[in-house]
Amino acid sequence: MTVSPIPAGYTSITPWILGKDTAGLMKFLAAAFGAEELFPPVADERGVIGHAEMRIGDAVVMMFDMPDWPPTPAFLRLYVDDVPATLRNAVAAGGTVVTEPTHMFWGDIVARVHDRYGNLYWLQSRIELVDEDELNRRYTDPKFIDAMNYVQSALYKPEI
């Protein structure tokens, strides 16, 4: 029997989110992005979660509590079907908008939101295929220059 080096349902890279309130983070991820718990979190006698996994779309995100560590925010790109709707869900779940949905020169709509744990999520959806000639034209198009300036002007630094 051949064993795959990547377990079924996982991808080559699996992000970890380390924090001080994994249980709260899991509630946010479920409400904001429809994340599904893969199995009950493993916690010690103090309630500190040592391992948890959730599926968001087709990806697995692992997380655990590190109460004595300094803040270690995650920065995650999440491709979704509907950026504005996902952004609204994230805000309703307690997230804060960093950038509103913006049409970028490479053909994605991009918005960013952060959670109260210091993590930042790029919400993106590919809305068009842009060939090299069009990319080159868009580099000098004021509409796309303004879009990039807006997104870059809202650089995010977590305040935890």
CSV table of N, CA and C in Angstrom, one decimal:
chain,number,residue,atom,x,y,z
A,1,MET,N,0.8,-1.2,0.0
A,1,MET,CA,0.0,0.0,0.0
A,1,MET,C,0.9,1.2,0.0
A,2,THR,N,0.6,2.2,-0.9
A,2,THR,CA,1.4,3.4,-1.0
A,2,THR,C,0.8,4.5,-0.1
A,3,VAL,N,1.6,5.1,0.7
A,3,VAL,CA,1.1,6.2,1.6
A,3,VAL,C,1.5,7.5,0.9
A,4,SER,N,0.5,8.4,0.8
A,4,SER,CA,0.8,9.8,0.3
A,4,SER,C,1.5,10.6,1.3
A,5,PRO,N,2.5,11.3,1.0
A,5,PRO,CA,3.2,12.2,1.9
A,5,PRO,C,2.3,13.3,2.5
A,6,ILE,N,1.3,13.6,1.8
A,6,ILE,CA,0.3,14.7,2.2
A,6,ILE,C,-1.0,14.0,2.5
A,7,PRO,N,-1.4,14.1,3.8
A,7,PRO,CA,-2.7,13.4,4.2
A,7,PRO,C,-3.9,13.9,3.4
A,8,ALA,N,-4.8,13.1,3.2
A,8,ALA,CA,-6.0,13.4,2.4
A,8,ALA,C,-6.7,14.6,3.1
A,9,GLY,N,-7.1,15.6,2.3
A,9,GLY,CA,-7.8,16.8,2.8
A,9,GLY,C,-6.9,17.9,3.2
A,10,TYR,N,-5.5,17.7,3.1
A,10,TYR,CA,-4.6,18.8,3.5
A,10,TYR,C,-3.9,19.2,2.2
A,11,THR,N,-3.2,20.4,2.3
A,11,THR,CA,-2.5,20.9,1.1
A,11,THR,C,-1.0,20.9,1.5
A,12,SER,N,-0.1,21.3,0.6
A,12,SER,CA,1.3,21.2,0.9
A,12,SER,C,1.7,22.2,2.0
A,13,ILE,N,1.1,23.3,2.1
A,13,ILE,CA,1.4,24.2,3.2
A,13,ILE,C,0.1,24.3,4.1
A,14,THR,N,0.3,24.2,5.4
A,14,THR,CA,-0.8,24.4,6.3
A,14,THR,C,-0.4,25.4,7.3
A,15,PRO,N,-1.1,26.6,7.3
A,15,PRO,CA,-0.8,27.6,8.3
A,15,PRO,C,-1.1,27.3,9.7
A,16,TRP,N,-0.4,27.8,10.6
A,16,TRP,CA,-0.6,27.8,12.0
A,16,TRP,C,-1.0,29.2,12.5
A,17,ILE,N,-1.9,29.3,13.4
A,17,ILE,CA,-2.2,30.6,14.1
A,17,ILE,C,-2.0,30.3,15.6
A,18,LEU,N,-1.0,31.1,16.1
A,18,LEU,CA,-0.7,31.0,17.5
A,18,LEU,C,-1.3,32.2,18.3
A,19,GLY,N,-1.9,31.9,19.4
A,19,GLY,CA,-2.5,33.1,20.1
A,19,GLY,C,-2.8,32.7,21.6
A,20,LYS,N,-3.6,33.5,22.2
A,20,LYS,CA,-3.9,33.4,23.6
A,20,LYS,C,-5.4,33.0,23.8
A,21,ASP,N,-6.2,32.9,22.7
A,21,ASP,CA,-7.6,32.6,22.8
A,21,ASP,C,-8.0,31.8,21.6
A,22,THR,N,-7.6,30.6,21.5
A,22,THR,CA,-7.9,29.8,20.3
A,22,THR,C,-9.4,29.5,20.3
A,23,ALA,N,-10.0,29.3,21.4
A,23,ALA,CA,-11.5,29.0,21.4
A,23,ALA,C,-12.2,30.2,20.8
A,24,GLY,N,-11.8,31.5,21.2
A,24,GLY,CA,-12.5,32.6,20.6
A,24,GLY,C,-12.2,32.8,19.1
A,25,LEU,N,-10.9,32.5,18.7
A,25,LEU,CA,-10.5,32.5,17.3
A,25,LEU,C,-11.4,31.6,16.5
A,26,MET,N,-11.6,30.4,17.0
A,26,MET,CA,-12.4,29.4,16.3
A,26,MET,C,-13.8,29.9,16.1
A,27,LYS,N,-14.4,30.5,17.1
A,27,LYS,CA,-15.7,31.1,16.9
A,27,LYS,C,-15.8,32.2,15.8
A,28,PHE,N,-14.7,33.0,15.8
A,28,PHE,CA,-14.6,34.1,14.8
A,28,PHE,C,-14.5,33.4,13.4
A,29,LEU,N,-13.6,32.5,13.3
A,29,LEU,CA,-13.4,31.8,11.9
A,29,LEU,C,-14.7,31.2,11.4
A,30,ALA,N,-15.4,30.5,12.3
A,30,ALA,CA,-16.7,29.9,11.9
A,30,ALA,C,-17.7,30.9,11.5
A,31,ALA,N,-17.9,32.0,12.3
A,31,ALA,CA,-18.9,33.0,11.9
A,31,ALA,C,-18.4,33.9,10.7
A,32,ALA,N,-17.2,34.2,10.6
A,32,ALA,CA,-16.7,35.1,9.6
A,32,ALA,C,-16.6,34.4,8.2
A,33,PHE,N,-16.0,33.2,8.2
A,33,PHE,CA,-15.6,32.5,7.0
A,33,PHE,C,-16.3,31.1,6.8
A,34,GLY,N,-17.2,30.7,7.7
A,34,GLY,CA,-17.8,29.4,7.6
A,34,GLY,C,-16.8,28.3,7.9
A,35,ALA,N,-15.8,28.5,8.7
A,35,ALA,CA,-14.8,27.5,9.0
A,35,ALA,C,-15.5,26.4,9.8
A,36,GLU,N,-15.1,25.2,9.5
A,36,GLU,CA,-15.6,24.0,10.1
A,36,GLU,C,-14.6,23.3,11.0
A,37,GLU,N,-14.9,23.0,12.2
A,37,GLU,CA,-14.0,22.3,13.1
A,37,GLU,C,-13.8,20.9,12.6
A,38,LEU,N,-12.6,20.4,12.5
A,38,LEU,CA,-12.3,19.1,12.0
A,38,LEU,C,-12.4,18.0,13.1
A,39,PHE,N,-12.0,18.4,14.3
A,39,PHE,CA,-12.2,17.5,15.5
A,39,PHE,C,-12.1,18.4,16.7
A,40,PRO,N,-12.6,18.0,17.9
A,40,PRO,CA,-12.6,18.8,19.1
A,40,PRO,C,-11.2,19.2,19.4
A,41,PRO,N,-11.0,20.5,19.9
A,41,PRO,CA,-9.7,21.0,20.3
A,41,PRO,C,-9.2,20.2,21.4
A,42,VAL,N,-7.9,20.0,21.5
A,42,VAL,CA,-7.2,19.3,22.5
A,42,VAL,C,-6.7,20.3,23.6
A,43,ALA,N,-7.2,20.2,24.8
A,43,ALA,CA,-6.9,21.2,25.8
A,43,ALA,C,-6.4,20.5,27.1
A,44,ASP,N,-5.5,21.2,27.8
A,44,ASP,CA,-5.0,20.7,29.0
A,44,ASP,C,-6.0,21.0,30.2
A,45,GLU,N,-5.5,20.6,31.4
A,45,GLU,CA,-6.4,20.8,32.6
A,45,GLU,C,-6.7,22.2,32.9
A,46,ARG,N,-5.9,23.2,32.4
A,46,ARG,CA,-6.2,24.6,32.6
A,46,ARG,C,-7.1,25.2,31.5
A,47,GLY,N,-7.4,24.4,30.4
A,47,GLY,CA,-8.2,24.9,29.3
A,47,GLY,C,-7.4,25.4,28.2
A,48,VAL,N,-6.0,25.4,28.3
A,48,VAL,CA,-5.2,25.9,27.3
A,48,VAL,C,-5.2,24.9,26.1
A,49,ILE,N,-5.6,25.4,24.9
A,49,ILE,CA,-5.7,24.5,23.7
A,49,ILE,C,-4.3,24.3,23.1
A,50,GLY,N,-4.0,23.0,23.1
A,50,GLY,CA,-2.7,22.6,22.5
A,50,GLY,C,-2.7,22.3,21.0
A,51,HIS,N,-3.9,22.0,20.5
A,51,HIS,CA,-4.1,21.7,19.1
A,51,HIS,C,-5.5,21.8,18.7
A,52,ALA,N,-5.8,22.5,17.6
A,52,ALA,CA,-7.1,22.6,17.0
A,52,ALA,C,-6.9,22.8,15.5
A,53,GLU,N,-7.9,22.3,14.7
A,53,GLU,CA,-7.8,22.4,13.3
A,53,GLU,C,-9.2,22.7,12.8
A,54,MET,N,-9.2,23.6,11.8
A,54,MET,CA,-10.5,24.0,11.1
A,54,MET,C,-10.2,24.0,9.6
A,55,ARG,N,-11.3,23.7,8.9
A,55,ARG,CA,-11.2,23.8,7.4
A,55,ARG,C,-12.0,25.1,7.0
A,56,ILE,N,-11.3,25.9,6.2
A,56,ILE,CA,-11.8,27.1,5.6
A,56,ILE,C,-11.7,26.9,4.1
A,57,GLY,N,-12.9,26.7,3.4
A,57,GLY,CA,-12.8,26.4,2.0
A,57,GLY,C,-12.2,25.0,1.8
A,58,ASP,N,-11.1,25.0,1.0
A,58,ASP,CA,-10.4,23.7,0.8
A,58,ASP,C,-9.1,23.6,1.6
A,59,ALA,N,-8.9,24.5,2.5
A,59,ALA,CA,-7.6,24.5,3.3
A,59,ALA,C,-7.9,24.2,4.8
A,60,VAL,N,-6.9,23.7,5.4
A,60,VAL,CA,-6.9,23.4,6.8
A,60,VAL,C,-6.0,24.5,7.5
A,61,VAL,N,-6.5,25.0,8.6
A,61,VAL,CA,-5.8,26.0,9.4
A,61,VAL,C,-5.6,25.3,10.8
A,62,MET,N,-4.4,25.2,11.3
A,62,MET,CA,-4.2,24.7,12.6
A,62,MET,C,-3.9,25.9,13.6
A,63,MET,N,-4.2,25.7,14.8
A,63,MET,CA,-4.1,26.7,15.8
A,63,MET,C,-3.9,26.2,17.2
A,64,PHE,N,-3.2,26.9,18.0
A,64,PHE,CA,-3.1,26.6,19.4
A,64,PHE,C,-2.8,27.8,20.3
A,65,ASP,N,-3.0,27.6,21.6
A,65,ASP,CA,-2.7,28.7,22.5
A,65,ASP,C,-1.2,28.7,22.9
A,66,MET,N,-0.7,29.9,23.0
A,66,MET,CA,0.7,30.1,23.5
A,66,MET,C,0.6,31.2,24.5
A,67,PRO,N,0.1,31.0,25.7
A,67,PRO,CA,-0.2,32.1,26.6
A,67,PRO,C,1.1,32.9,27.0
A,68,ASP,N,2.2,32.3,27.0
A,68,ASP,CA,3.4,33.0,27.4
A,68,ASP,C,4.3,33.6,26.3
A,69,TRP,N,3.8,33.4,25.0
A,69,TRP,CA,4.6,34.0,23.9
A,69,TRP,C,4.1,35.4,23.6
A,70,PRO,N,5.0,36.2,23.0
A,70,PRO,CA,4.6,37.5,22.5
A,70,PRO,C,3.6,37.3,21.3
A,71,PRO,N,2.8,38.3,21.0
A,71,PRO,CA,1.9,38.2,19.9
A,71,PRO,C,2.6,37.7,18.6
A,72,THR,N,1.9,36.8,17.9
A,72,THR,CA,2.4,36.3,16.7
A,72,THR,C,1.3,36.3,15.6
A,73,PRO,N,0.9,37.4,15.1
A,73,PRO,CA,-0.3,37.5,14.2
A,73,PRO,C,0.0,36.7,12.9
A,74,ALA,N,-1.1,36.1,12.4
A,74,ALA,CA,-1.0,35.5,11.1
A,74,ALA,C,-1.5,36.4,10.1
A,75,PHE,N,-1.0,36.3,8.9
A,75,PHE,CA,-1.5,37.0,7.7
A,75,PHE,C,-1.9,36.0,6.7
A,76,LEU,N,-3.2,35.9,6.4
A,76,LEU,CA,-3.7,34.8,5.5
A,76,LEU,C,-4.4,35.4,4.3
A,77,ARG,N,-4.2,34.8,3.2
A,77,ARG,CA,-5.0,35.2,2.0
A,77,ARG,C,-6.1,34.1,1.8
A,78,LEU,N,-7.3,34.6,1.7
A,78,LEU,CA,-8.5,33.7,1.6
A,78,LEU,C,-9.2,34.0,0.3
A,79,TYR,N,-9.1,33.1,-0.7
A,79,TYR,CA,-9.9,33.3,-1.9
A,79,TYR,C,-11.4,32.9,-1.7
A,80,VAL,N,-12.3,33.7,-2.0
A,80,VAL,CA,-13.7,33.5,-1.8
A,80,VAL,C,-14.5,33.8,-3.0
A,81,ASP,N,-15.8,33.4,-3.0
A,81,ASP,CA,-16.6,33.6,-4.2
A,81,ASP,C,-17.1,35.1,-4.2
A,82,ASP,N,-17.3,35.7,-3.1
A,82,ASP,CA,-17.9,37.0,-3.0
A,82,ASP,C,-17.2,37.8,-1.9
A,83,VAL,N,-16.3,38.7,-2.3
A,83,VAL,CA,-15.5,39.5,-1.3
A,83,VAL,C,-16.4,40.4,-0.5
A,84,PRO,N,-17.3,41.2,-1.1
A,84,PRO,CA,-18.1,42.1,-0.2
A,84,PRO,C,-18.9,41.3,0.8
A,85,ALA,N,-19.5,40.2,0.4
A,85,ALA,CA,-20.3,39.4,1.4
A,85,ALA,C,-19.5,38.8,2.5
A,86,THR,N,-18.3,38.3,2.1
A,86,THR,CA,-17.4,37.7,3.1
A,86,THR,C,-16.9,38.8,4.0
A,87,LEU,N,-16.6,40.0,3.5
A,87,LEU,CA,-16.2,41.1,4.4
A,87,LEU,C,-17.3,41.5,5.3
A,88,ARG,N,-18.5,41.5,4.9
A,88,ARG,CA,-19.7,41.8,5.8
A,88,ARG,C,-19.8,40.8,6.9
A,89,ASN,N,-19.6,39.5,6.5
A,89,ASN,CA,-19.7,38.4,7.5
A,89,ASN,C,-18.6,38.6,8.6
A,90,ALA,N,-17.4,38.9,8.1
A,90,ALA,CA,-16.2,39.1,9.0
A,90,ALA,C,-16.4,40.2,10.0
A,91,VAL,N,-17.0,41.3,9.5
A,91,VAL,CA,-17.3,42.5,10.3
A,91,VAL,C,-18.4,42.1,11.3
A,92,ALA,N,-19.4,41.4,10.9
A,92,ALA,CA,-20.5,41.0,11.8
A,92,ALA,C,-20.0,40.1,12.9
A,93,ALA,N,-18.9,39.3,12.6
A,93,ALA,CA,-18.3,38.4,13.5
A,93,ALA,C,-17.3,39.1,14.5
A,94,GLY,N,-17.1,40.4,14.2
A,94,GLY,CA,-16.2,41.2,15.1
A,94,GLY,C,-14.9,41.7,14.5
A,95,GLY,N,-14.8,41.4,13.2
A,95,GLY,CA,-13.6,41.9,12.4
A,95,GLY,C,-13.7,43.4,12.1
A,96,THR,N,-12.6,44.0,11.8
A,96,THR,CA,-12.5,45.4,11.5
A,96,THR,C,-11.9,45.5,10.1
A,97,VAL,N,-12.6,46.3,9.2
A,97,VAL,CA,-12.1,46.6,7.9
A,97,VAL,C,-10.8,47.3,7.8
A,98,VAL,N,-9.9,46.8,7.1
A,98,VAL,CA,-8.6,47.5,6.8
A,98,VAL,C,-8.6,48.2,5.5
A,99,THR,N,-9.1,47.5,4.4
A,99,THR,CA,-9.4,48.1,3.1
A,99,THR,C,-10.7,47.5,2.6
A,100,GLU,N,-11.4,48.4,1.9
A,100,GLU,CA,-12.7,48.0,1.3
A,100,GLU,C,-12.4,47.2,0.0
A,101,PRO,N,-13.4,46.5,-0.5
A,101,PRO,CA,-13.1,45.8,-1.8
A,101,PRO,C,-12.6,46.7,-2.9
A,102,THR,N,-11.5,46.3,-3.5
A,102,THR,CA,-10.8,47.1,-4.5
A,102,THR,C,-10.4,46.3,-5.7
A,103,HIS,N,-10.7,46.8,-6.9
A,103,HIS,CA,-10.4,46.1,-8.1
A,103,HIS,C,-8.9,46.3,-8.4
A,104,MET,N,-8.1,45.3,-8.4
A,104,MET,CA,-6.7,45.4,-8.6
A,104,MET,C,-6.3,45.1,-10.0
A,105,PHE,N,-5.1,45.6,-10.4
A,105,PHE,CA,-4.7,45.5,-11.8
A,105,PHE,C,-4.5,44.1,-12.3
A,106,TRP,N,-4.2,43.1,-11.5
A,106,TRP,CA,-4.0,41.8,-11.9
A,106,TRP,C,-5.3,41.0,-12.1
A,107,GLY,N,-6.4,41.6,-11.7
A,107,GLY,CA,-7.7,40.9,-12.0
A,107,GLY,C,-8.4,40.4,-10.8
A,108,ASP,N,-8.0,40.7,-9.6
A,108,ASP,CA,-8.6,40.3,-8.3
A,108,ASP,C,-9.4,41.5,-7.7
A,109,ILE,N,-10.5,41.2,-7.0
A,109,ILE,CA,-11.0,42.1,-6.1
A,109,ILE,C,-10.4,41.7,-4.7
A,110,VAL,N,-9.9,42.7,-4.0
A,110,VAL,CA,-9.2,42.5,-2.7
A,110,VAL,C,-9.8,43.4,-1.7
A,111,ALA,N,-10.0,42.8,-0.5
A,111,ALA,CA,-10.3,43.6,0.7
A,111,ALA,C,-9.5,42.9,1.8
A,112,ARG,N,-9.3,43.7,2.9
A,112,ARG,CA,-8.6,43.2,4.1
A,112,ARG,C,-9.4,43.5,5.3
A,113,VAL,N,-9.3,42.5,6.2
A,113,VAL,CA,-10.0,42.6,7.5
A,113,VAL,C,-9.1,42.0,8.6
A,114,HIS,N,-9.1,42.6,9.8
A,114,HIS,CA,-8.4,42.0,10.9
A,114,HIS,C,-9.3,41.6,12.0
A,115,ASP,N,-8.9,40.5,12.7
A,115,ASP,CA,-9.7,40.1,13.9
A,115,ASP,C,-9.2,40.7,15.1
A,116,ARG,N,-9.9,40.5,16.2
A,116,ARG,CA,-9.5,41.1,17.5
A,116,ARG,C,-8.2,40.4,18.1
A,117,TYR,N,-7.8,39.3,17.4
A,117,TYR,CA,-6.6,38.6,17.9
A,117,TYR,C,-5.3,39.1,17.2
A,118,GLY,N,-5.5,40.0,16.3
A,118,GLY,CA,-4.3,40.6,15.6
A,118,GLY,C,-4.0,40.0,14.2
A,119,ASN,N,-4.8,39.0,13.8
A,119,ASN,CA,-4.6,38.3,12.5
A,119,ASN,C,-5.2,39.1,11.4
A,120,LEU,N,-4.6,39.1,10.2
A,120,LEU,CA,-5.1,39.9,9.1
A,120,LEU,C,-5.4,38.9,8.0
A,121,TYR,N,-6.6,39.1,7.3
A,121,TYR,CA,-7.0,38.3,6.2
A,121,TYR,C,-7.2,39.1,5.0
A,122,TRP,N,-6.5,38.7,3.9
A,122,TRP,CA,-6.8,39.2,2.6
A,122,TRP,C,-7.9,38.4,2.0
A,123,LEU,N,-9.0,39.1,1.7
A,123,LEU,CA,-10.1,38.4,1.1
A,123,LEU,C,-10.0,38.7,-0.4
A,124,GLN,N,-9.9,37.7,-1.3
A,124,GLN,CA,-9.7,37.9,-2.7
A,124,GLN,C,-10.6,37.0,-3.5
A,125,SER,N,-10.9,37.6,-4.7
A,125,SER,CA,-11.6,36.8,-5.7
A,125,SER,C,-11.1,37.2,-7.1
A,126,ARG,N,-10.8,36.2,-7.9
A,126,ARG,CA,-10.3,36.5,-9.3
A,126,ARG,C,-11.6,36.8,-10.1
A,127,ILE,N,-11.7,37.9,-10.7
A,127,ILE,CA,-12.8,38.3,-11.5
A,127,ILE,C,-12.6,38.4,-13.0
A,128,GLU,N,-11.3,38.3,-13.3
A,128,GLU,CA,-10.9,38.4,-14.7
A,128,GLU,C,-9.5,37.9,-15.0
A,129,LEU,N,-9.3,37.4,-16.2
A,129,LEU,CA,-8.0,37.0,-16.5
A,129,LEU,C,-7.3,38.1,-17.3
A,130,VAL,N,-6.1,38.5,-16.9
A,130,VAL,CA,-5.5,39.7,-17.5
A,130,VAL,C,-4.2,39.2,-18.1
A,131,ASP,N,-4.0,39.4,-19.4
A,131,ASP,CA,-2.8,39.0,-20.1
A,131,ASP,C,-1.7,40.0,-19.9
A,132,GLU,N,-0.5,39.7,-20.3
A,132,GLU,CA,0.7,40.5,-20.1
A,132,GLU,C,0.5,41.9,-20.7
A,133,ASP,N,0.0,42.0,-21.9
A,133,ASP,CA,-0.2,43.3,-22.5
A,133,ASP,C,-1.1,44.2,-21.7
A,134,GLU,N,-2.2,43.6,-21.2
A,134,GLU,CA,-3.2,44.4,-20.4
A,134,GLU,C,-2.5,44.7,-19.1
A,135,LEU,N,-1.8,43.8,-18.5
A,135,LEU,CA,-1.1,44.2,-17.2
A,135,LEU,C,-0.2,45.4,-17.4
A,136,ASN,N,0.6,45.4,-18.5
A,136,ASN,CA,1.5,46.5,-18.8
A,136,ASN,C,0.7,47.8,-19.0
A,137,ARG,N,-0.5,47.7,-19.6
A,137,ARG,CA,-1.3,48.9,-19.8
A,137,ARG,C,-1.8,49.4,-18.5
A,138,ARG,N,-2.2,48.5,-17.6
A,138,ARG,CA,-2.8,48.9,-16.3
A,138,ARG,C,-1.8,49.5,-15.4
A,139,TYR,N,-0.5,49.2,-15.5
A,139,TYR,CA,0.5,49.7,-14.7
A,139,TYR,C,0.5,51.3,-14.7
A,140,THR,N,0.0,51.8,-15.8
A,140,THR,CA,0.0,53.3,-16.0
A,140,THR,C,-1.4,53.9,-16.0
A,141,ASP,N,-2.4,53.0,-15.8
A,141,ASP,CA,-3.8,53.5,-15.8
A,141,ASP,C,-4.1,54.1,-14.4
A,142,PRO,N,-4.5,55.4,-14.4
A,142,PRO,CA,-4.8,56.1,-13.1
A,142,PRO,C,-5.8,55.4,-12.2
A,143,LYS,N,-6.7,54.7,-12.8
A,143,LYS,CA,-7.7,53.9,-12.0
A,143,LYS,C,-7.0,52.9,-11.1
A,144,PHE,N,-6.1,52.1,-11.8
A,144,PHE,CA,-5.4,51.1,-11.1
A,144,PHE,C,-4.2,51.6,-10.2
A,145,ILE,N,-3.6,52.7,-10.6
A,145,ILE,CA,-2.6,53.3,-9.7
A,145,ILE,C,-3.3,53.8,-8.4
A,146,ASP,N,-4.5,54.4,-8.6
A,146,ASP,CA,-5.2,54.9,-7.4
A,146,ASP,C,-5.6,53.7,-6.5
A,147,ALA,N,-6.0,52.6,-7.1
A,147,ALA,CA,-6.4,51.4,-6.3
A,147,ALA,C,-5.2,50.9,-5.6
A,148,MET,N,-4.0,50.8,-6.2
A,148,MET,CA,-2.8,50.3,-5.5
A,148,MET,C,-2.4,51.2,-4.4
A,149,ASN,N,-2.5,52.5,-4.7
A,149,ASN,CA,-2.1,53.5,-3.7
A,149,ASN,C,-3.0,53.4,-2.4
A,150,TYR,N,-4.3,53.2,-2.7
A,150,TYR,CA,-5.3,53.0,-1.6
A,150,TYR,C,-4.9,51.8,-0.7
A,151,VAL,N,-4.7,50.7,-1.4
A,151,VAL,CA,-4.4,49.4,-0.7
A,151,VAL,C,-3.0,49.6,0.1
A,152,GLN,N,-2.0,50.1,-0.5
A,152,GLN,CA,-0.7,50.3,0.1
A,152,GLN,C,-0.7,51.3,1.2
A,153,SER,N,-1.7,52.3,1.1
A,153,SER,CA,-1.7,53.4,2.1
A,153,SER,C,-2.3,52.9,3.4
A,154,ALA,N,-3.0,51.7,3.4
A,154,ALA,CA,-3.6,51.2,4.5
A,154,ALA,C,-2.8,50.0,5.0
A,155,LEU,N,-1.5,50.1,5.1
A,155,LEU,CA,-0.7,49.0,5.6
A,155,LEU,C,-1.2,48.7,7.1
A,156,TYR,N,-1.1,47.5,7.4
A,156,TYR,CA,-1.7,47.1,8.7
A,156,TYR,C,-0.6,46.7,9.7
A,157,LYS,N,-0.6,47.2,10.9
A,157,LYS,CA,0.3,46.8,11.9
A,157,LYS,C,-0.6,46.4,13.1
A,158,PRO,N,-0.5,45.1,13.5
A,158,PRO,CA,-1.4,44.7,14.6
A,158,PRO,C,-1.1,45.5,15.9
A,159,GLU,N,-2.1,45.8,16.6
A,159,GLU,CA,-2.0,46.4,17.9
A,159,GLU,C,-2.6,45.5,19.0
A,160,ILE,N,-1.8,44.6,19.4
A,160,ILE,CA,-2.2,43.6,20.4
A,160,ILE,C,-1.8,43.9,21.8
